PDB file of C-alpha atoms in Angstrom:
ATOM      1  CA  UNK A   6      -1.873  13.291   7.831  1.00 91.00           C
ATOM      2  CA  UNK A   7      -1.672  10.257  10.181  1.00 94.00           C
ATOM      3  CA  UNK A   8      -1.883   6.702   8.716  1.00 97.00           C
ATOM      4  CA  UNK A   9      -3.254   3.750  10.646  1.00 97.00           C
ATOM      5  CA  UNK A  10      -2.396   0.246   8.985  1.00 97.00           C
ATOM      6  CA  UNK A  11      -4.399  -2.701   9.772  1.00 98.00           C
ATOM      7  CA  UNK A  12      -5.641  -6.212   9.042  1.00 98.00           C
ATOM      8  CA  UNK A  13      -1.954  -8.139   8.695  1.00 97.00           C
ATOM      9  CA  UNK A  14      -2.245 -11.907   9.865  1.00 97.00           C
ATOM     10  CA  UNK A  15      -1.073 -15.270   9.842  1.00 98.00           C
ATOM     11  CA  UNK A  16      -2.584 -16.871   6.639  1.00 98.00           C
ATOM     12  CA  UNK A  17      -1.767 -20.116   4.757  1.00 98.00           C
ATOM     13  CA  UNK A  18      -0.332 -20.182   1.580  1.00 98.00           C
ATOM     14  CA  UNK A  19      -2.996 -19.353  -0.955  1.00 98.00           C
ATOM     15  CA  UNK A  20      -5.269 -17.487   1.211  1.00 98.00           C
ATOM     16  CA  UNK A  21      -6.346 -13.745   1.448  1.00 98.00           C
ATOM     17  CA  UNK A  22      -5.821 -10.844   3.259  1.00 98.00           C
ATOM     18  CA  UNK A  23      -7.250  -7.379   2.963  1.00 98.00           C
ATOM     19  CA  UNK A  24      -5.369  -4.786   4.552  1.00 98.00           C
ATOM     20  CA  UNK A  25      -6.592  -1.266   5.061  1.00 98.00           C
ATOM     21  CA  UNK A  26      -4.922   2.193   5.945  1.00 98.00           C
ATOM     22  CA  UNK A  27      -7.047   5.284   7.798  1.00 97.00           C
ATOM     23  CA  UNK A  28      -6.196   8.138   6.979  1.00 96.00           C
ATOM     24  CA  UNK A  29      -6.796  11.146   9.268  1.00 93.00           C
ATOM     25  CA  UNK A  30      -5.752  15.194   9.200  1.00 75.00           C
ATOM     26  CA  UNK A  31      -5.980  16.948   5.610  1.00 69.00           C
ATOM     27  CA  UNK A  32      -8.403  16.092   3.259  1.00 88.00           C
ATOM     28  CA  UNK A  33      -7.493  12.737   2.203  1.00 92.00           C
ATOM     29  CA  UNK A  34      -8.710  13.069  -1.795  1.00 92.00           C
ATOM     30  CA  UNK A  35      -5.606  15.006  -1.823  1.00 92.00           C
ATOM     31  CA  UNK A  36      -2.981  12.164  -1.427  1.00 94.00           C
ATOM     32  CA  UNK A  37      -1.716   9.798  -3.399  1.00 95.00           C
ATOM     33  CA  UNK A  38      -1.143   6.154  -1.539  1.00 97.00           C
ATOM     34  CA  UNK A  39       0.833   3.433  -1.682  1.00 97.00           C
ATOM     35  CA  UNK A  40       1.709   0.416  -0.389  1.00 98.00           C
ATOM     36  CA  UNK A  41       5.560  -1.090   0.379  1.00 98.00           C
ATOM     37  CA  UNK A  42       6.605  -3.930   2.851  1.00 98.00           C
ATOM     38  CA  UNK A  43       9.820  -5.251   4.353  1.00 98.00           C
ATOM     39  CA  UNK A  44      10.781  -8.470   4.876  1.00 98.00           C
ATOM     40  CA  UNK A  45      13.120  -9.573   7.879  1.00 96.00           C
ATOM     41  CA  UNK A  46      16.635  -8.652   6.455  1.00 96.00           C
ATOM     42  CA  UNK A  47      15.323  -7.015   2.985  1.00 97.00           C
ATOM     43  CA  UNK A  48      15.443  -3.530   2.083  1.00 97.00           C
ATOM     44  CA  UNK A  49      11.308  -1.985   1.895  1.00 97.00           C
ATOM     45  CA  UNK A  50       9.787  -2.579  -1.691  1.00 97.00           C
ATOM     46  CA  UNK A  51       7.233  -1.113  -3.597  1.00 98.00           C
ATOM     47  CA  UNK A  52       4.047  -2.970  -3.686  1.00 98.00           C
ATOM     48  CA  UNK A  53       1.314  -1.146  -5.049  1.00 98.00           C
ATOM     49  CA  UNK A  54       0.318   2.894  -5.269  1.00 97.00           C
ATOM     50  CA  UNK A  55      -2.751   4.513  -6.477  1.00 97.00           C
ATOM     51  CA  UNK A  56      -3.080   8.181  -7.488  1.00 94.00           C
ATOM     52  CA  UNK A  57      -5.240  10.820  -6.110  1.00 92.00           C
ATOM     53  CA  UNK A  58      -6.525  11.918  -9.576  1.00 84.00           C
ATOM     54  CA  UNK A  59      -8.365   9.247 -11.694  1.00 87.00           C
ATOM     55  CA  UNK A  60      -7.368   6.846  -9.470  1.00 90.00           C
ATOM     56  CA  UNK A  61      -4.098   5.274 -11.365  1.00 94.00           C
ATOM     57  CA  UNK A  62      -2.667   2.291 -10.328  1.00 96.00           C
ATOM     58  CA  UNK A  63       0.412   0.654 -10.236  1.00 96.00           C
ATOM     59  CA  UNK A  64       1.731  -2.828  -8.489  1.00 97.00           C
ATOM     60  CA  UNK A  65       5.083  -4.474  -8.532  1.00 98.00           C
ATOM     61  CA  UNK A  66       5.509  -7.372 -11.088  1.00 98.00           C
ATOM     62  CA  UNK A  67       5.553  -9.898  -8.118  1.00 98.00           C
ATOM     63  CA  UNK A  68       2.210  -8.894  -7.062  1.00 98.00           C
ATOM     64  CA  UNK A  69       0.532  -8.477  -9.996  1.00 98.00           C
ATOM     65  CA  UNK A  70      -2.836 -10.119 -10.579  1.00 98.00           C
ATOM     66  CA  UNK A  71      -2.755 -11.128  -7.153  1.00 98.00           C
ATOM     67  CA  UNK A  72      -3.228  -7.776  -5.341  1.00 98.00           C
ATOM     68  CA  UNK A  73      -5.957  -5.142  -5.875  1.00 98.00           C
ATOM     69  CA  UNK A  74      -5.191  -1.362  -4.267  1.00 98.00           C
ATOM     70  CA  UNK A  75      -8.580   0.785  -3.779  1.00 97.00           C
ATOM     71  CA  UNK A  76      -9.700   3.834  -2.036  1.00 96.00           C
ATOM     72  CA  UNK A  77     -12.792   5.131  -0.477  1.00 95.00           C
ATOM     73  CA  UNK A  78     -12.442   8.891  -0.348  1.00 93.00           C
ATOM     74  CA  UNK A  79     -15.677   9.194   1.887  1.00 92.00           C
ATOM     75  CA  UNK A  80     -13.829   6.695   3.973  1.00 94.00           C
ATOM     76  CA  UNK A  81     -10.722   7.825   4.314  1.00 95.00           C
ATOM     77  CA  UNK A  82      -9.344   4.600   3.912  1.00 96.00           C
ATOM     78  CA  UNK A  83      -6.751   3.312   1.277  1.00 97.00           C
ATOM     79  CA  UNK A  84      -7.360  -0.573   0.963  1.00 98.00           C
ATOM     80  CA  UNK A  85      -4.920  -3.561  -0.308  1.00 98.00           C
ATOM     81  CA  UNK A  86      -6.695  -7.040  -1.195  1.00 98.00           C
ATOM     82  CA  UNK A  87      -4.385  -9.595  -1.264  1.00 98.00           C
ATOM     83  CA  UNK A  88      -4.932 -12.620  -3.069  1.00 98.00           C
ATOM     84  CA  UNK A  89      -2.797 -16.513  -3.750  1.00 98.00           C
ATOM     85  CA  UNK A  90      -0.469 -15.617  -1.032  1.00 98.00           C
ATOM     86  CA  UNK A  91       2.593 -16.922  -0.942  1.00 98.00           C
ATOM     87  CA  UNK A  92       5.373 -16.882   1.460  1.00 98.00           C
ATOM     88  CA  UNK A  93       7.712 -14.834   0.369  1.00 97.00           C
ATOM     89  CA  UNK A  94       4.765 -12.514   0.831  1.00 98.00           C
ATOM     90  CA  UNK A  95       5.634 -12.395   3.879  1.00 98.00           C
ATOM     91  CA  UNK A  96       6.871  -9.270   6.013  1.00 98.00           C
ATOM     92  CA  UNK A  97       5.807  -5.957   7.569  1.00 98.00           C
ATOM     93  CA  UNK A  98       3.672  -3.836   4.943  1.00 98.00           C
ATOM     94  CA  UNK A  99       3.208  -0.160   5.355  1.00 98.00           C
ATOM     95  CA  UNK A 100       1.294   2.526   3.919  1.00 98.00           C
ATOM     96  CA  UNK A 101       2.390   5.568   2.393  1.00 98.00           C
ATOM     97  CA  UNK A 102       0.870   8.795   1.888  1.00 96.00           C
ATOM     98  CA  UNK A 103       2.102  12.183  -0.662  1.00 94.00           C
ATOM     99  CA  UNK A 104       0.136  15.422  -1.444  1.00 91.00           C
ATOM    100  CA  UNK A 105       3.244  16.196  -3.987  1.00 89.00           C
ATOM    101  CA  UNK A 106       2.176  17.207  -7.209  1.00 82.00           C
ATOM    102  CA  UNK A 107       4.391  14.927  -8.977  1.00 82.00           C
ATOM    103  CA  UNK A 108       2.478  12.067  -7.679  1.00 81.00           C
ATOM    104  CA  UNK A 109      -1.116  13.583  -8.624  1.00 82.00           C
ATOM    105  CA  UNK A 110      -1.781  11.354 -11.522  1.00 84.00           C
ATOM    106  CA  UNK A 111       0.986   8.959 -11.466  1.00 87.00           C
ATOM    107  CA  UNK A 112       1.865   7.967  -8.024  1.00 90.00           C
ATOM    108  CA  UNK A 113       5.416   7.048  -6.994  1.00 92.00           C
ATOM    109  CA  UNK A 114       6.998   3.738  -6.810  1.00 93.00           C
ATOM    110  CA  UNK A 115       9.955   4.070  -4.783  1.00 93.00           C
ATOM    111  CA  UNK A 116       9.543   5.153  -1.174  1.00 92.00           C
ATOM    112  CA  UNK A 117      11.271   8.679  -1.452  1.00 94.00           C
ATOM    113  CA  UNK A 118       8.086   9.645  -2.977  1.00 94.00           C
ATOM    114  CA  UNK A 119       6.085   9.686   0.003  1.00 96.00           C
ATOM    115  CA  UNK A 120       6.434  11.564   2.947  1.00 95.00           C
ATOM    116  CA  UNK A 121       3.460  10.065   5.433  1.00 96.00           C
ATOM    117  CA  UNK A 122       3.714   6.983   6.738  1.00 97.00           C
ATOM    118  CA  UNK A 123       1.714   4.503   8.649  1.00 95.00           C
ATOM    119  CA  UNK A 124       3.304   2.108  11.045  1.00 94.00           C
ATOM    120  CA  UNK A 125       3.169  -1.187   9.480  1.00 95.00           C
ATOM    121  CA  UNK A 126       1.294  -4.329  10.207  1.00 98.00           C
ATOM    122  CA  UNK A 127       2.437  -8.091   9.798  1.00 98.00           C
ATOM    123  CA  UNK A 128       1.725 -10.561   6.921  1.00 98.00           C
ATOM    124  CA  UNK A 129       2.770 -13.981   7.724  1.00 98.00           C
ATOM    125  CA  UNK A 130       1.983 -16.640   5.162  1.00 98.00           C
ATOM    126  CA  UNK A 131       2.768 -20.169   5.931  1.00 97.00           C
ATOM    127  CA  UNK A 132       3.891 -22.878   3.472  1.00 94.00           C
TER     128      UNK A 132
END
């Protein structure tokens, strides 16, 4: 599967983003997705995952209640709505994609659960 991230920015502090990932290649019901992001000099982080069965979700304790994962299976299309930026929400986020069975109704948090992923897009948030 090929992933296609989109929609970073330059955003104030407070604002909101929505990022999406196409997905293209196998059927896409069949993969778990998630969401990670590096900042300049940081190791990646989890941010937010979402499994392919029932749709289970997970987000990291700095995003939570801010950020809303999603999928459209008729889409293709993996979605992460970011809300009250802030700026240490700033960095390079990239989407993640797994078929493993593992990951069918709990998707991984840490990045050596996913083997797919898309090529990042910038989120800059200014104080």
């Amino acid at each position: 599967v090929q992933l296609q991230a989109s929609g970073g920015g330059l955003v104030q502090a407070g604002g909101s983003l929505r990022l999406s990932c196409a997905a293209s290649g196998r059927t896409f019901s069949s993969y778990s997705m998630g969401w990670f992001r590096q900042a300049s000099g940081k190791e990646r982080e989890f941010v937010a995952a979402i499994s392919r069965t029932l749709g289970v979700t997970y987000y990291a304790d700095s995003v939570k209640g801010r950020f809303t994962i999603s999928r459209d299976n008729a889409k293709n299309t993996v979605f992460l709505q970011m809300n009250s930026l802030k700026p240490e929400d700033t960095a390079v986020y990239y989407c993640a994609a797994t078929s493993r069975a593992t990951s069918r109704v709990v998707p991984s948090r840490t990045d050596l659960g996913y083997d797919y992923w898309g090529q990042g897009t910038l989120v800059t948030v200014s104080s």
